[in-house]
Coordinates of C-alpha atoms in Angstrom, one line a residue:
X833 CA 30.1 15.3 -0.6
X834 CA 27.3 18.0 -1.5
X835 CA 25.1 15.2 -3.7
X836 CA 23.9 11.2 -4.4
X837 CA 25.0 12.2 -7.9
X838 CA 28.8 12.5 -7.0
X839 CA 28.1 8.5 -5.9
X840 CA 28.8 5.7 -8.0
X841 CA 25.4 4.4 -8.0
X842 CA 22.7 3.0 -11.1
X843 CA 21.2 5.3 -13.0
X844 CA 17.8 3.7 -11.5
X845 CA 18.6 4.6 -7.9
X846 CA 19.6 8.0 -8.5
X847 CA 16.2 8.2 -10.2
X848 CA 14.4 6.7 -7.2
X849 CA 16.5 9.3 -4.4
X850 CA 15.3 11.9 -7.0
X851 CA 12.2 10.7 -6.8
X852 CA 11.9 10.7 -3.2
X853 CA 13.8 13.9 -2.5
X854 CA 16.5 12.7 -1.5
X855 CA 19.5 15.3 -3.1
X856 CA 22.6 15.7 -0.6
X857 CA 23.6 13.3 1.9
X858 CA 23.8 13.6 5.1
X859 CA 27.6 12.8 7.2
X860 CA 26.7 9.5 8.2
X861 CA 25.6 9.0 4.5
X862 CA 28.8 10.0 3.3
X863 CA 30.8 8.4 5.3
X864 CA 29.6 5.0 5.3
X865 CA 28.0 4.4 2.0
X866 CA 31.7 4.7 -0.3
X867 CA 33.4 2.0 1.8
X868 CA 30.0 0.0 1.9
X869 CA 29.4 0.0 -1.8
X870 CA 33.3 -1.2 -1.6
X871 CA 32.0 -4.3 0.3
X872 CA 34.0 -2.9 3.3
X873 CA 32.3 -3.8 6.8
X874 CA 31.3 -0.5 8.3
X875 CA 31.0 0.2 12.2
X876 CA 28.9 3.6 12.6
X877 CA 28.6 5.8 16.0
X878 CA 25.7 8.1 15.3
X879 CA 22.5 9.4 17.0
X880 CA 19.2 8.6 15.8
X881 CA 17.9 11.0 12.7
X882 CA 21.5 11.6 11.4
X883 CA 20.4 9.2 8.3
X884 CA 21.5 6.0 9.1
X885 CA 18.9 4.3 6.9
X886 CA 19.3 5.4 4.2
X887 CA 23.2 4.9 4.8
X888 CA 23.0 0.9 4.5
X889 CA 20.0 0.1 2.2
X890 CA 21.5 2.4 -0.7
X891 CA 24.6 -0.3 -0.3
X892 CA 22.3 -2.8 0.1
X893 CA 20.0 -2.3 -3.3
X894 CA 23.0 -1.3 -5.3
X895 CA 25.2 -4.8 -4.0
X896 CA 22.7 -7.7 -4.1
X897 CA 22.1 -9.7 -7.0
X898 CA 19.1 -9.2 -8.5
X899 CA 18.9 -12.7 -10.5
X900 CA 19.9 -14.9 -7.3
X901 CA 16.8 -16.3 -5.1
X902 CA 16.3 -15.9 -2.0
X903 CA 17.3 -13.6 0.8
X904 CA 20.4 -12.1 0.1
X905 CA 20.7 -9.5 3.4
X906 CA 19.5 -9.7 6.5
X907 CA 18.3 -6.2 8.8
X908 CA 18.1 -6.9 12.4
X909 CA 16.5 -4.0 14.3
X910 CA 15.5 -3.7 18.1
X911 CA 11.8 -3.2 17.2
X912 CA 8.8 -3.8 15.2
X913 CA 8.0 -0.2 14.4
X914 CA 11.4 0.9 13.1
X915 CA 11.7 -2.4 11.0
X916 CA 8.2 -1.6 9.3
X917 CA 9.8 2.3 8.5
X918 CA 13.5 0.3 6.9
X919 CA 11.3 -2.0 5.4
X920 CA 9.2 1.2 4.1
X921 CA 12.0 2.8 2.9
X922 CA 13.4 0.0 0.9
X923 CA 9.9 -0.1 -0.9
X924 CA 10.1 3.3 -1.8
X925 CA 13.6 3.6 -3.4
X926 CA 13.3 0.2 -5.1
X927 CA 9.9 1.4 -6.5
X928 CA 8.0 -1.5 -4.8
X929 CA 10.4 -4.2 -6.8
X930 CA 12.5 -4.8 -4.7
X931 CA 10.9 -8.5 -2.8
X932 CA 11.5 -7.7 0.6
X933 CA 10.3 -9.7 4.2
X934 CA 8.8 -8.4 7.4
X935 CA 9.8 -10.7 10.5
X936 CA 8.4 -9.2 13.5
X937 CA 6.6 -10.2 16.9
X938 CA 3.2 -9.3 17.5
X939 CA 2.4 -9.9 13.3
X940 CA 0.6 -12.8 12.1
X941 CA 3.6 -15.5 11.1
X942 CA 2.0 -16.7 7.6
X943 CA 2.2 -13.4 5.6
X944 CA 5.9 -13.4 6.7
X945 CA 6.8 -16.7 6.0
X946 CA 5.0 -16.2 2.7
X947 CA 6.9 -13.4 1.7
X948 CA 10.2 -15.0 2.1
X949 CA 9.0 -17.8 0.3
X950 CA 8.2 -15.6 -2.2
X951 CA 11.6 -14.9 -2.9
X952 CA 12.5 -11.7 -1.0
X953 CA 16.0 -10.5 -1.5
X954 CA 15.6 -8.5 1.6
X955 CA 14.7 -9.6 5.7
X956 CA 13.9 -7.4 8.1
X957 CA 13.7 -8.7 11.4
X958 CA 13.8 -8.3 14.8
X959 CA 15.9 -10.9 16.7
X960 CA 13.3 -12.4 18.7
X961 CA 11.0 -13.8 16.0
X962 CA 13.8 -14.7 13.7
X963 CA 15.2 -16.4 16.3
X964 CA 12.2 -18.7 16.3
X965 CA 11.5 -18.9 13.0
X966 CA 15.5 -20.3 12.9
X967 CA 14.9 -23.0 16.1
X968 CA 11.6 -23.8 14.2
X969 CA 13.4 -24.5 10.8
X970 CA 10.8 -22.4 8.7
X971 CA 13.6 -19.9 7.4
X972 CA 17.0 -20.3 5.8
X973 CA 19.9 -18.2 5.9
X974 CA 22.1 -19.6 4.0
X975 CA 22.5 -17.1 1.1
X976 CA 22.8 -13.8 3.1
X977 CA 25.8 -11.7 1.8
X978 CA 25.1 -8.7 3.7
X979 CA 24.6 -8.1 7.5
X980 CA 23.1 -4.6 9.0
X981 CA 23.0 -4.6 13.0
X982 CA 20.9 -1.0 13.8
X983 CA 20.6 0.7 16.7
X984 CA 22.7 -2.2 18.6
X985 CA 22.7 -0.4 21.6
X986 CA 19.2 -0.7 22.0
X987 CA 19.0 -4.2 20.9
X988 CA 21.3 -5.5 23.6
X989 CA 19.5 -3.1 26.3
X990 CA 16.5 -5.1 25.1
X991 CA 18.3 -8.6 25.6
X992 CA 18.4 -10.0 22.2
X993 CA 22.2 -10.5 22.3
X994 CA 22.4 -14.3 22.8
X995 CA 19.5 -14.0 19.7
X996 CA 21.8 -11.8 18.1
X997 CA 24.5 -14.6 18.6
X998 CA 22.5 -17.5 17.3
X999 CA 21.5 -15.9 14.0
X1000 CA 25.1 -14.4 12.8
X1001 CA 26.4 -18.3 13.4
X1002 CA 24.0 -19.4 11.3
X1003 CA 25.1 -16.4 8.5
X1004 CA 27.8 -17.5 6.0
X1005 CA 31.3 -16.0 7.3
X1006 CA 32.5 -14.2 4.0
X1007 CA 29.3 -12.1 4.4
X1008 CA 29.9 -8.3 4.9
X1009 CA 28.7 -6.3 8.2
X1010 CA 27.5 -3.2 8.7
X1011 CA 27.3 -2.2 12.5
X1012 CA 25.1 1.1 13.6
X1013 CA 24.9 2.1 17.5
X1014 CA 24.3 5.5 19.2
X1015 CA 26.9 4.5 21.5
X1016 CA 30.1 2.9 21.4
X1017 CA 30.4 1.3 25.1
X1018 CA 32.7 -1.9 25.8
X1019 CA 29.8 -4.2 25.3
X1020 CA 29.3 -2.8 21.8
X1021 CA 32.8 -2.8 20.9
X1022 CA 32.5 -6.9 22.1
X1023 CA 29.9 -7.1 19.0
X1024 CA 31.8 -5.8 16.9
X1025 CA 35.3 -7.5 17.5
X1026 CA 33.1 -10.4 17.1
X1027 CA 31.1 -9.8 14.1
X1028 CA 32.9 -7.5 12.0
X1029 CA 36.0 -7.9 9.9
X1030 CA 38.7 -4.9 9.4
X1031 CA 35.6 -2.2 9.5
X1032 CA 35.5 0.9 8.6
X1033 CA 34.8 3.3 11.4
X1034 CA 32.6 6.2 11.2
X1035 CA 31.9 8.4 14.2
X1036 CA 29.2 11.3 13.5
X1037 CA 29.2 13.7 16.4
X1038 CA 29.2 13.1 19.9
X1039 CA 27.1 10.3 20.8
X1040 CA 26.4 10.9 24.3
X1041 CA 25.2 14.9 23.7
X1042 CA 22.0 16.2 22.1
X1043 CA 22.0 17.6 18.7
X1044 CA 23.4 21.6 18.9
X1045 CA 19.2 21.9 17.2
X1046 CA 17.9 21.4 19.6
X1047 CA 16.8 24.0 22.0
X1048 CA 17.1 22.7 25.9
X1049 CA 14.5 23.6 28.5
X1050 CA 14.1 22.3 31.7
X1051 CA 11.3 23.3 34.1
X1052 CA 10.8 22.7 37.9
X1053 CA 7.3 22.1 38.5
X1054 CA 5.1 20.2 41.0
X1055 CA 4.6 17.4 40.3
X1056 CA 0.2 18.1 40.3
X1057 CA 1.1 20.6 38.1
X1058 CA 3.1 18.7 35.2
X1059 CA -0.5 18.7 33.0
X1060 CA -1.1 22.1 33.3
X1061 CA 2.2 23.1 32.3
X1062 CA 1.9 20.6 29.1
X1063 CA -1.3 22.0 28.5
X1064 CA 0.3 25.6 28.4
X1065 CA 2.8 24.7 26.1
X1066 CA 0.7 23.1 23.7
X1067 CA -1.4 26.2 23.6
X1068 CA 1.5 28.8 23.0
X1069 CA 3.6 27.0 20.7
X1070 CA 3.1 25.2 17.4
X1071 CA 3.9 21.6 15.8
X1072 CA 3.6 18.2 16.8
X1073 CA 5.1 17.4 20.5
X1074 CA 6.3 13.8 21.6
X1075 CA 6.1 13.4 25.2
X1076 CA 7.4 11.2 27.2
X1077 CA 6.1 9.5 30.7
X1078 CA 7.4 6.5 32.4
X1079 CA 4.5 3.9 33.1
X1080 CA 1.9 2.7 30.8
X1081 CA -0.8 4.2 33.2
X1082 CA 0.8 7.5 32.9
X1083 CA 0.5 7.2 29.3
X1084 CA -3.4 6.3 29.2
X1085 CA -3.9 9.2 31.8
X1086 CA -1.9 11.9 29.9
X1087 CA -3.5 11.5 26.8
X1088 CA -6.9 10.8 27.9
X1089 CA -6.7 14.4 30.0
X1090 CA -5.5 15.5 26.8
X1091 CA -7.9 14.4 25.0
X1092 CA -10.5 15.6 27.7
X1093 CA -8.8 19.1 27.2
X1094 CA -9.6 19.1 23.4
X1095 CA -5.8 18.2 22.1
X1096 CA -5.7 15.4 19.3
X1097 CA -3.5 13.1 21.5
X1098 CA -2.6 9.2 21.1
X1099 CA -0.9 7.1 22.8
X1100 CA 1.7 4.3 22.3
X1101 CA 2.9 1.4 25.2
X1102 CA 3.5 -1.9 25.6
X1103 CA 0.0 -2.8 26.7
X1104 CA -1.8 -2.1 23.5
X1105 CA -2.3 -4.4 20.8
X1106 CA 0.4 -3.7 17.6
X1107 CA -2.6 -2.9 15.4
X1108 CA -3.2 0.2 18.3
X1109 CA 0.4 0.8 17.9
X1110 CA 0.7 0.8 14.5
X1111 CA -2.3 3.3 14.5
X1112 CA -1.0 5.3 16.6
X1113 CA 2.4 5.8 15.3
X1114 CA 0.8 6.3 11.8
X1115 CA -1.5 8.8 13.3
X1116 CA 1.3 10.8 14.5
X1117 CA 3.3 11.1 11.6
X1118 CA 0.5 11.9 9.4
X1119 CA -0.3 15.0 11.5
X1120 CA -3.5 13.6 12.4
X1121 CA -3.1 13.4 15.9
X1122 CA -0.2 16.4 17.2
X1123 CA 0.7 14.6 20.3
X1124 CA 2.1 11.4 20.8
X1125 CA 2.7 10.2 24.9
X1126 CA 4.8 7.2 24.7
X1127 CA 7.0 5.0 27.3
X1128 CA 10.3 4.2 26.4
X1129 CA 10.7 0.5 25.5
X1130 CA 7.3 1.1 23.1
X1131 CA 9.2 4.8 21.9
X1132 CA 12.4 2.8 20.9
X1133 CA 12.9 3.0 17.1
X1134 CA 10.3 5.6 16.2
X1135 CA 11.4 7.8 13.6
X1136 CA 9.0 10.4 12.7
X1137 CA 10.1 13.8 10.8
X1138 CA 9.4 17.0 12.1
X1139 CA 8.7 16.5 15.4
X1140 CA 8.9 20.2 16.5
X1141 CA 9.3 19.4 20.6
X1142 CA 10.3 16.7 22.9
X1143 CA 8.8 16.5 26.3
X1144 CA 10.2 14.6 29.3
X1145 CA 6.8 14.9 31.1
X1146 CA 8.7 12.4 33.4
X1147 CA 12.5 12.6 34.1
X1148 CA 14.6 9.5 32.0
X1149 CA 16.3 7.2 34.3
X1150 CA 19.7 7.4 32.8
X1151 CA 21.3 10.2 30.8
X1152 CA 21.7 8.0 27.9
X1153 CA 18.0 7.7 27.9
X1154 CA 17.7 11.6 27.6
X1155 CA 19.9 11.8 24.5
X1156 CA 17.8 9.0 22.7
X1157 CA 14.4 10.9 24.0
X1158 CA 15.9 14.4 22.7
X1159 CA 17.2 13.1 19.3
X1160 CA 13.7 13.1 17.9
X1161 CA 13.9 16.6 17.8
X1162 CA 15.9 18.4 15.6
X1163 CA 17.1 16.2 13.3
X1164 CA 19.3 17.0 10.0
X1165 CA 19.1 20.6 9.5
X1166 CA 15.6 21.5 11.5
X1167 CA 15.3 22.9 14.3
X1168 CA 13.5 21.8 18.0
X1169 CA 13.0 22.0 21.6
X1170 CA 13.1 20.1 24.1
X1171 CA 11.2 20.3 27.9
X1172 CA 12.3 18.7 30.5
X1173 CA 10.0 18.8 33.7
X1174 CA 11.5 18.4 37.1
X1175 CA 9.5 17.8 40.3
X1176 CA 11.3 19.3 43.5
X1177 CA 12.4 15.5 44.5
X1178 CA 13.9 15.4 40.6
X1179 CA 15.3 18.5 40.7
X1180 CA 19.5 16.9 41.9
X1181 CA 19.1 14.2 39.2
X1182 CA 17.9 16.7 36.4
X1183 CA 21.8 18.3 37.2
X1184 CA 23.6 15.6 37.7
X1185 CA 22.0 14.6 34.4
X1186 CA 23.2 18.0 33.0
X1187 CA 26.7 17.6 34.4
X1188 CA 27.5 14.0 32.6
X1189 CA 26.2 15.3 29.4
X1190 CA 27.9 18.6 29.8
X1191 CA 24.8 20.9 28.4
X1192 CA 23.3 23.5 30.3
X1193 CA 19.7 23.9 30.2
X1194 CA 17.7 27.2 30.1
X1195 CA 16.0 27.0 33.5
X1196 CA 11.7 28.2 34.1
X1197 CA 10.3 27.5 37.1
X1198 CA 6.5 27.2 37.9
X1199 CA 4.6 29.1 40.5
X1200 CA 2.9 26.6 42.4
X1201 CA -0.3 28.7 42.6
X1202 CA -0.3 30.6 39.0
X1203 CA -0.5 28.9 35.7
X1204 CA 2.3 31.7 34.0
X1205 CA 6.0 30.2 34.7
X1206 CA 8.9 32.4 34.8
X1207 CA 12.5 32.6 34.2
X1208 CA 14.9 31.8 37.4

C-alpha cells in the first residue's frame, strides 16, 4: 500500500493526514488498519517507531460514533509521557474536535475528571490512575467499543497487569481489541488469549533485533573515562543524542558535567517532578536542548523524531532492554547510530548481549591515557 488515499477512510481524515504530512503508510500501518477499520481485533508485534500510533487512532476516529456521549474507546499506555504524545496525535488529526481525556498519575485529577465529563469520545490512560478512578467510582466505562493495549510488554514489566485485569472486566465484551507489544513472550500471548477475540496478527520485523538503520558501535572504555568519550562524540558528530545511564544520580551528574562543559543537556528520571519531566521531554524534541540523559523506567514511552544517536553511557541489564534503548534511533526510513560503552568488567556481557541478539557491533576501544579512540 504506497498511500492513506488507497484506504477507505472520510474525506475529512485524509484531509487532516494531508494536513499533517502524513502520505504513505508505514508496514505496521498497512497491516493493521484494513482489518481494524473492519472491526477485526488486531494483535501487532512491532518495535517502537514503526508507526503504531497512528495504526489504531486512524481506526479509532474513523469507527466511533460521533453523536453518542461519552467515552467510546479506551487507550491504555505504560506511561504518562507517551499517553500525552497519543493523546497529542488524536488532537492533531481530528483538528482539535475530537473530545478526548487525559488519565494519568502525577496530573492534577479535576481537569481529568472534567474532561470526561465533558463528554470525551476518547480516554487515554495509564492503568494505574484509571484503576482508581474505577475503585473510586468517578469514571464509567460502560460505553467503550474499542480497546487499544500499547506497548503491553512494558506495561506488564511495570506491573499494571492485575490493573490491566480489573479495567477490561469492567469493558463491555462485544467491544473490539487492538493489542501492540514489542515482544511476543508467553506472558503476552496469556493477554491476548484472554482479551482478544479471533485477532488478526501482524508481525513487523524481528522484534528482538535493532532496526537494520541503525548503525551499531560499541566502545570499551574505562569506566573514568565514559564522559570524556561522550564529550568527544558530541563534538565530532551532529544531531540530537539520547543517552542512557542507569541511576537517577547518574543522570543528574551526566547532564550537569554536560552542562558544565557547555552542551545544552536535560535530564529526565523518576525523581523529578512531571512538570520537570514534561519540560524536559518537550525541550528535547523541540531541539532546544540536544541531549537528553534519561533512566529507563522514566525513558519508557518517549517517542521523539530524529533522534540522530543512542547512547548506552551504561550497559542495559537485559538484551531486550538494548533493543527498546536502540529503537529511538533510526526510525522509518532515517538513519542513526547507536554507542554502546563497555567498561572492562562489562566487556563479557556487552557479547553475550551481542550473541542473543545476533548483531555484531563495530568495535573502538579507548586508550586509557589519550582522549583519540581507535579501531581494534
Amino acid at each position: 500500500m504506497n498511500s492513506f488515499l488507497e484506504m477507505n477512510l472520510s474525506a475529512r481524515l485524509q484531509k487532516q493526514l494531508a494536513d499533517a504530512k502524513f502520505e504513505t503508510p508505514t508496514a505496521v500501518q498497512a497491516g493493521a488498519i484494513p482489518p481494524a477499520l473492519e472491526g477485526r481485533d488486531v494483535l501487532a508485534t512491532a518495535q517502537t517507531g514503526t508507526g503504531k500510533t497512528l495504526s489504531f487512532l486512524i481506526p479509532l476516529i474513523e469507527r466511533l460514533d460521533p453523536q453518542a456521549k461519552g467515552p467510546q474507546a479506551l487507550v491504555l499506555l505504560p506511561t504518562r509521557e507517551l499517553a500525552m504524545q497519543v493523546q497529542e496525535q488524536w488532537k492533531r488529526l481530528t483538528g482539535g474536535a475530537g473530545g478526548s481525556a487525559l488519565v494519568c498519575g502525577g496530573m492534577p485529577e479535576r481537569p481529568q475528571l472534567e474532561s470526561i465529563r465533558r463528554g470525551a469520545r476518547l480516554i487515554v490512560a495509564t492503568p494505574g490512575r484509571l484503576d482508581d478512578y474505577l475503585e473510586r467510582g468517578l469514571v464509567k466505562l460502560s460505553g467503550i467499543r474499542m480497546l487499544v493495549l500499547d506497548e503491553v510488554d512494558r506495561m506488564l514489566d511495570m506491573g499494571f497487569q492485575p490493573a490491566i485485569r480489573r479495567i477490561a472486566g469492567l469493558l463491555p465484551t462485544d467491544r473490539q481489541t487492538l493489542c501492540y507489544s514489542a515482544t511476543l513472550s508467553g506472558e503476552i500471548g496469556r493477554v491476548a488469549q484472554a482479551y482478544l477475540k479471533n485477532p488478526v496478527r501482524i508481525e513487523i520485523g524481528s522484534v528482538l533485533k535493532p532496526s537494520a538503520n541503525v548503525e551499531l558501535r560499541s566502545f570499551e572504555v574505562p569506566s573514568e573515562k565514559k564522559q570524556e568519550l561522550l564529550e568527544h562524540l558530541l563534538n565530532q558528530s551532529e544531531g540530537s543524542f539520547l543517552v542512557f545511564v542507569r541511576t537517577k544520580r547518574s543522570a543528574d551528574r551526566v547532564a550537569q558535567r554536560l552542562v558544565r562543559s557547555g552542551h545544552a543537556a536535560t535530564q529526565i528520571h523518576g525523581d523529578r517532578t512531571q512538570g520537570q519531566r514534561n519540560a524536559a521531554l518537550s525541550s528535547f524534541a523541540r531541539g532546544h536542548h540536544r541531549v537528553l540523559v534519561a533512566t529507563d523506567v522514566a525513558a519508557r514511552g518517549i517517542d521523539v523524531a530524529d533522534v540522530a544517536h543512542v547512547v548506552n553511557y551504561d550497559m542495559p541489564k537485559e538484551a531486550e532492554d538494548f533493543v527498546h534503548r536502540v529503537g529511538r534511533t533510526g526510525r522509518a526510513s532515517a538513519r542513526g547510530i547507536a554507542s554502546t560503552f563497555a567498561a572492562p568488567e562489562e566487556t563479557r556481557a556487552l557479547r553475550r548481549m551481542e550473541r542473543s541478539l545476533s548483531i555484531t557491533t563495530k568495535t573502538f576501544r579507548v586508550r586509557a591515557r589519550e582522549q583519540s579512540e581507535r579501531i581494534a
